[in-house]
XYZ file of N, CA and C in Angstrom:
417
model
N -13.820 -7.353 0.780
C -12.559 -7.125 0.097
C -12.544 -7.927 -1.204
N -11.631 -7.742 -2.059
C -11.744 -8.333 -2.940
C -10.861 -9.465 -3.157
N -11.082 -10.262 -4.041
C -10.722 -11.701 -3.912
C -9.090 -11.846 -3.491
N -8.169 -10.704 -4.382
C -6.448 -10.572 -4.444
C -6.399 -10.085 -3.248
N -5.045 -10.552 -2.718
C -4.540 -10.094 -1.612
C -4.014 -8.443 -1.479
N -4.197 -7.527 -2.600
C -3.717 -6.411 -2.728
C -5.569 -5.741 -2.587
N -5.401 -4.474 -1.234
C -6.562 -4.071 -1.714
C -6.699 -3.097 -2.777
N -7.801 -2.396 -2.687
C -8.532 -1.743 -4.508
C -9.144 -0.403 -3.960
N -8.099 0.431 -3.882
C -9.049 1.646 -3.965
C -9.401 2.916 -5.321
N -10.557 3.336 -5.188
C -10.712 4.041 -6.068
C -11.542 5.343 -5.856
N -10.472 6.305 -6.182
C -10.877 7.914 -5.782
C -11.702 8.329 -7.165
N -12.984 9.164 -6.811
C -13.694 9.627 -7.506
C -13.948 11.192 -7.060
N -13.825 12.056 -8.305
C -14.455 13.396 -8.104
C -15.256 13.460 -9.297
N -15.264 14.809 -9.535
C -16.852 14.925 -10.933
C -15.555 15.413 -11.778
N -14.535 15.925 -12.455
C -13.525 15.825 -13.538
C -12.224 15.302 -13.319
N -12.390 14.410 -12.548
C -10.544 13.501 -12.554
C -9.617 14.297 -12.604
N -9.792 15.866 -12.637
C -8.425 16.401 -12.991
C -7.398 16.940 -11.873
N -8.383 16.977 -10.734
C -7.545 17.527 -9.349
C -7.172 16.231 -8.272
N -8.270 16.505 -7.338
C -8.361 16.210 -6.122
C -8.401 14.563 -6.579
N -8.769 13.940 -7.272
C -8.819 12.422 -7.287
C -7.726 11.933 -7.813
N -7.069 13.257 -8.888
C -5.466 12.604 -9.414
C -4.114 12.621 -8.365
N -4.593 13.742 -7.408
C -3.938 13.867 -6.205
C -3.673 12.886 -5.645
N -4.912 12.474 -4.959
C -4.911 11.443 -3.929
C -4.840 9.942 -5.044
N -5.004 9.482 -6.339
C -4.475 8.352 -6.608
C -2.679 8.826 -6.626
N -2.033 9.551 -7.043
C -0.870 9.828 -7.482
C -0.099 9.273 -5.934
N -0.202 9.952 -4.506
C -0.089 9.527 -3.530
C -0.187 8.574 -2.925
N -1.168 7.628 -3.248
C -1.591 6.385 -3.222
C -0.890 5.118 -4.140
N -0.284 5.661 -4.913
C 0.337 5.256 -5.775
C 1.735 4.694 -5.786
N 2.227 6.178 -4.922
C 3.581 6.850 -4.419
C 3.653 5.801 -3.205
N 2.782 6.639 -2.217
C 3.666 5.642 -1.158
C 2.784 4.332 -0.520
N 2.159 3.962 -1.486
C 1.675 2.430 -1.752
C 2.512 1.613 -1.834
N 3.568 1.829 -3.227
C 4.766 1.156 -3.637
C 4.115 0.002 -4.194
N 2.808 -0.130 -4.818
C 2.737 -1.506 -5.880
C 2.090 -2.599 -4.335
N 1.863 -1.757 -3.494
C 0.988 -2.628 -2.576
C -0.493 -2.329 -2.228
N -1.234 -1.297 -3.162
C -2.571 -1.219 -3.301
C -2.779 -1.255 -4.380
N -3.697 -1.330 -4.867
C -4.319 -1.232 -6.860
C -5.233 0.056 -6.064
N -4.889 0.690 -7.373
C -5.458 2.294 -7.763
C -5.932 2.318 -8.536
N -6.880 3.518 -8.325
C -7.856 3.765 -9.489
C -8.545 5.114 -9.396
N -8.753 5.929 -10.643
C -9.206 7.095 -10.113
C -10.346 7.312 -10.930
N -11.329 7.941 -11.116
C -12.326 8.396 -12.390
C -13.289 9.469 -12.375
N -14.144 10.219 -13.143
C -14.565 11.231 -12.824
C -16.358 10.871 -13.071
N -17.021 11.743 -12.857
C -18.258 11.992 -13.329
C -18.806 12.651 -14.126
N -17.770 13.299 -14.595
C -17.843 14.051 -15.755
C -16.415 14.971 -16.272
N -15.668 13.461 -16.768
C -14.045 14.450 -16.527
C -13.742 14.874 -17.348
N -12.798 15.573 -17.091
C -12.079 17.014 -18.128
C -11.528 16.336 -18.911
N -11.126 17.316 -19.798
C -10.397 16.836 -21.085
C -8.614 16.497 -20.809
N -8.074 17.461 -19.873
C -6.609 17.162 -19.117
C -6.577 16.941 -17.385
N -5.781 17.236 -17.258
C -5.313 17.137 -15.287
C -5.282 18.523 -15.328
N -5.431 18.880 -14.642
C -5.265 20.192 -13.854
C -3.802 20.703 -13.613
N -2.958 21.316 -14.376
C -1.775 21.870 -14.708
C -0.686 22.446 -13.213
N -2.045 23.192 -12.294
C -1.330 23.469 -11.379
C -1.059 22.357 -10.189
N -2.158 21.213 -10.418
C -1.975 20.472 -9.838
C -0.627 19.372 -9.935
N -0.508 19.333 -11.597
C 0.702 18.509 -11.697
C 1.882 19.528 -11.531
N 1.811 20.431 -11.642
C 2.864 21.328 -10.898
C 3.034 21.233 -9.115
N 1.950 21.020 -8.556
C 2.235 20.544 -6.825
C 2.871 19.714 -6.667
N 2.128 18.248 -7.494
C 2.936 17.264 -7.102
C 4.204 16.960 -7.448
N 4.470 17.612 -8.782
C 6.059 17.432 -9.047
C 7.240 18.358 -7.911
N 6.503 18.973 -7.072
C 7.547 20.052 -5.796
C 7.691 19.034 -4.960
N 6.734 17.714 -4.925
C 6.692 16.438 -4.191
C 7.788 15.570 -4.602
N 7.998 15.403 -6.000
C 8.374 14.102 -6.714
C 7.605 13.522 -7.040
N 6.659 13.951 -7.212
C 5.615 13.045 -8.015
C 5.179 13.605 -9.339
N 5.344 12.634 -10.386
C 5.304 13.047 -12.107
C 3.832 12.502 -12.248
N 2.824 13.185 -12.664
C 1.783 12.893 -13.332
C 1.463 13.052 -14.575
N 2.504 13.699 -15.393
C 2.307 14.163 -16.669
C 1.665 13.245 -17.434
N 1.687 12.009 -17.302
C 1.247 10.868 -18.403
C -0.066 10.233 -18.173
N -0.981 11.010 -16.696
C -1.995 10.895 -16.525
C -2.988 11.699 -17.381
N -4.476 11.021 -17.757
C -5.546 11.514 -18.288
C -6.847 11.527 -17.590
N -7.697 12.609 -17.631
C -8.772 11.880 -16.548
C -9.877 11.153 -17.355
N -10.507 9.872 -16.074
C -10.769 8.843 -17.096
C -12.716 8.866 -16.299
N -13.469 8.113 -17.189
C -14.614 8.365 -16.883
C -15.047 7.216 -16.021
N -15.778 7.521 -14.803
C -16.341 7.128 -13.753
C -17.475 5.582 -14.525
N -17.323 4.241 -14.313
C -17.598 3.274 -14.949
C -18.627 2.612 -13.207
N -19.449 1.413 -13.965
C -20.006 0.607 -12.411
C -18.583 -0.134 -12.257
N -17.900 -0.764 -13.164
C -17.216 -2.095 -13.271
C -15.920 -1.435 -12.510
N -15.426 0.081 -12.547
C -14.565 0.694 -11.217
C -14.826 0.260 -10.175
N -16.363 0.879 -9.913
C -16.456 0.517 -8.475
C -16.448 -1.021 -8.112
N -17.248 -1.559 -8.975
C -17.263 -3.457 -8.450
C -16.023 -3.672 -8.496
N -14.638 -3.210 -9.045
C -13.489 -3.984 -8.627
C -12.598 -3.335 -7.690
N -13.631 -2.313 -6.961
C -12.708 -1.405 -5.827
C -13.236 -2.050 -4.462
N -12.619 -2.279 -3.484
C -12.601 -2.374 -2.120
C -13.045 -0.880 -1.285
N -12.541 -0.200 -1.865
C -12.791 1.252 -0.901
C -13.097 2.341 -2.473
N -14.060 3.022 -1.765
C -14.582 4.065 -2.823
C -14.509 5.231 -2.485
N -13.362 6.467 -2.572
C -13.559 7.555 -1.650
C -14.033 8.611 -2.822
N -15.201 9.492 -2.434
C -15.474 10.154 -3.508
C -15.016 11.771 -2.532
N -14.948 12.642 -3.769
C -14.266 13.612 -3.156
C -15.084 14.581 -4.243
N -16.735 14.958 -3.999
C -17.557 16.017 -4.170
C -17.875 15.723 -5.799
N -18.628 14.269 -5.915
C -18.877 13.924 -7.064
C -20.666 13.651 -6.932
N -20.803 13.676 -5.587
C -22.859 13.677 -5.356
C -23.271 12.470 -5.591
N -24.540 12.533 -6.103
C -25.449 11.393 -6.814
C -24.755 11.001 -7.703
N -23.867 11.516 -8.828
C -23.518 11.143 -9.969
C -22.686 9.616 -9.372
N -21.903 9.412 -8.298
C -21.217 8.594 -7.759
C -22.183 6.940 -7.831
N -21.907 6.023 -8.346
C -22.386 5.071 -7.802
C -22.662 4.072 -6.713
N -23.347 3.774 -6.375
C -23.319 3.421 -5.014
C -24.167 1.652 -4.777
N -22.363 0.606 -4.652
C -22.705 -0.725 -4.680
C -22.436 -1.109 -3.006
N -23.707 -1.897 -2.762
C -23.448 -2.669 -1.428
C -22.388 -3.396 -1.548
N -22.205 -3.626 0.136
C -20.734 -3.980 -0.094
C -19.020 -3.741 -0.090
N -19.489 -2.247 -0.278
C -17.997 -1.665 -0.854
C -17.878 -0.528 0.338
N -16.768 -0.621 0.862
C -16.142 0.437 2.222
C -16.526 1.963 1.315
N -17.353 3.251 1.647
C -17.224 4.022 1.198
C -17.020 5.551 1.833
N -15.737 6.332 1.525
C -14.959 7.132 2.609
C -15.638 8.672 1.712
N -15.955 9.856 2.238
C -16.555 11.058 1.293
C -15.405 11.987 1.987
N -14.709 12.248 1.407
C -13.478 13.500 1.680
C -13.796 14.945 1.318
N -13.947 15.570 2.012
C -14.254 16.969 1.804
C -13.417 17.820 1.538
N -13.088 17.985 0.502
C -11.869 18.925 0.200
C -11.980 19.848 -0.786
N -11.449 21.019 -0.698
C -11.442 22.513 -1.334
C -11.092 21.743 -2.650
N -11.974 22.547 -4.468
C -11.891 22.110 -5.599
C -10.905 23.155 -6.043
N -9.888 22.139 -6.491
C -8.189 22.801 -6.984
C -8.726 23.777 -8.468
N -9.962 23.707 -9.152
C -10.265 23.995 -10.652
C -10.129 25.589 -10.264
N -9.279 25.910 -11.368
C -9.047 27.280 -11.584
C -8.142 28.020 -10.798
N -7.328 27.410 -9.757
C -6.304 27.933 -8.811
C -5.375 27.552 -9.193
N -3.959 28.515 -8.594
C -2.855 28.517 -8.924
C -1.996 27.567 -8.000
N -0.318 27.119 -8.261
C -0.056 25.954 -7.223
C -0.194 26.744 -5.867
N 0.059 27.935 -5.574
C -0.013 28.231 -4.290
C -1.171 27.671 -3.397
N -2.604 27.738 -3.966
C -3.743 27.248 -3.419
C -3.445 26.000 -3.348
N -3.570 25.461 -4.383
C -3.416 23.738 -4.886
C -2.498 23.089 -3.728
N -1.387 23.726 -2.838
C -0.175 22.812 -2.102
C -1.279 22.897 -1.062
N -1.522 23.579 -0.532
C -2.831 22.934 1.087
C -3.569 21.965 1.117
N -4.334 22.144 -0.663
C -5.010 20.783 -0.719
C -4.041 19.683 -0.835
N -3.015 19.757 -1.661
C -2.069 18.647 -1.355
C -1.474 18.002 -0.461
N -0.960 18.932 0.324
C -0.647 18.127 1.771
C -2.072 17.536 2.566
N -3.001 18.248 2.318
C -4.155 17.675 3.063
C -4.436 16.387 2.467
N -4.326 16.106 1.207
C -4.681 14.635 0.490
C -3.272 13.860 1.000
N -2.367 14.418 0.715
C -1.136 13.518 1.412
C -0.796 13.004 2.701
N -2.157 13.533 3.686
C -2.334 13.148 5.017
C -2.865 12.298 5.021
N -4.235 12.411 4.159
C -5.287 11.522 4.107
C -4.999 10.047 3.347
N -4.121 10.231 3.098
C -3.373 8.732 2.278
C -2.384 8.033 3.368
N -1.735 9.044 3.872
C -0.874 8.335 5.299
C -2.088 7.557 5.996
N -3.367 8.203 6.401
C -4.056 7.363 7.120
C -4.687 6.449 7.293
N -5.308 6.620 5.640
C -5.551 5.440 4.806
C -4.630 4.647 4.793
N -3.539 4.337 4.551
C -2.614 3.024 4.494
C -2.448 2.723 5.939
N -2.334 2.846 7.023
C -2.162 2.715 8.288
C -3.855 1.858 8.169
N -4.878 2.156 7.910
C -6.146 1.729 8.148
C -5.876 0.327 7.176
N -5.096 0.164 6.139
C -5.041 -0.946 5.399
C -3.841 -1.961 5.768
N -3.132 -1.343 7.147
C -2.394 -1.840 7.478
C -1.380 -2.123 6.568
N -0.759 -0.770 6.030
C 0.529 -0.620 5.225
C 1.179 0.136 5.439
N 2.974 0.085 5.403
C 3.700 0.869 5.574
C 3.890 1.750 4.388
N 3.540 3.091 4.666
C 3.714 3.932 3.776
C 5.253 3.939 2.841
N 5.843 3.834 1.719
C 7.303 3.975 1.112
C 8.303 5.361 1.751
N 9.134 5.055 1.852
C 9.933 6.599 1.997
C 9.553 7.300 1.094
């Protein structure tokens, strides 16, 4: 773990624009300022994924002011948990570091109808994750 008493996770896919902005946005949400987040890509897009910030806002969750950001070593060395979500080899890989591989359908090019399954499915996977970090999820 890392040295702060808050742990460090950091979701990785190959363009930051879906599935990793998902699951930080959630992580974020019902973290409440009791995990450090982090998200990055392997080769990320130029925006977020439109229908995606359209899911999460049916949530309450505003991502508009998110960008996707590029996949660094110095992410992972200051993450505790590394969940990559269909980023491959490109992913770095430091001893040491808890690392979770989430298999989930790629939101690129679908409309919100597709996009809400994967959402609730990442919004599960964050309930369970905080229970594993021994945190109460926020209302």
């Amino acid at each position: 773990m890392s040295t702060s008493a808050v742990p460090s996770v950091l979701f990785v896919c190959v363009h930051n624009a879906g599935r990793s902005q998902m699951a930080a946005a959630f992580l974020t949400h019902l973290g409440a300022g009791r995990v450090q987040v982090r998200s990055a890509g392997s080769a990320p897009a130029d925006t977020v994924n439109p229908a995606v910030m359209e899911a999460l806002a049916e949530v309450g969750i505003d991502i508009s002011a998110e960008t996707p950001k590029v996949l660094t070593v110095e992410a992972v060395q200051a993450s505790d948990v590394v969940i990559t979500m269909g980023c491959g080899d490109a992913c770095p890989y430091l001893p040491g570091k808890r690392y979770l591989d989430w298999r989930l359908e790629d939101p690129a090019g679908q409309g919100v109808a597709a996009v809400r399954p994967i959402r609730d499915d990442i919004e599960q996977r964050i309930r369970g994750l905080l229970a594993e970090l021994d945190i109460e999820p926020a209302a």
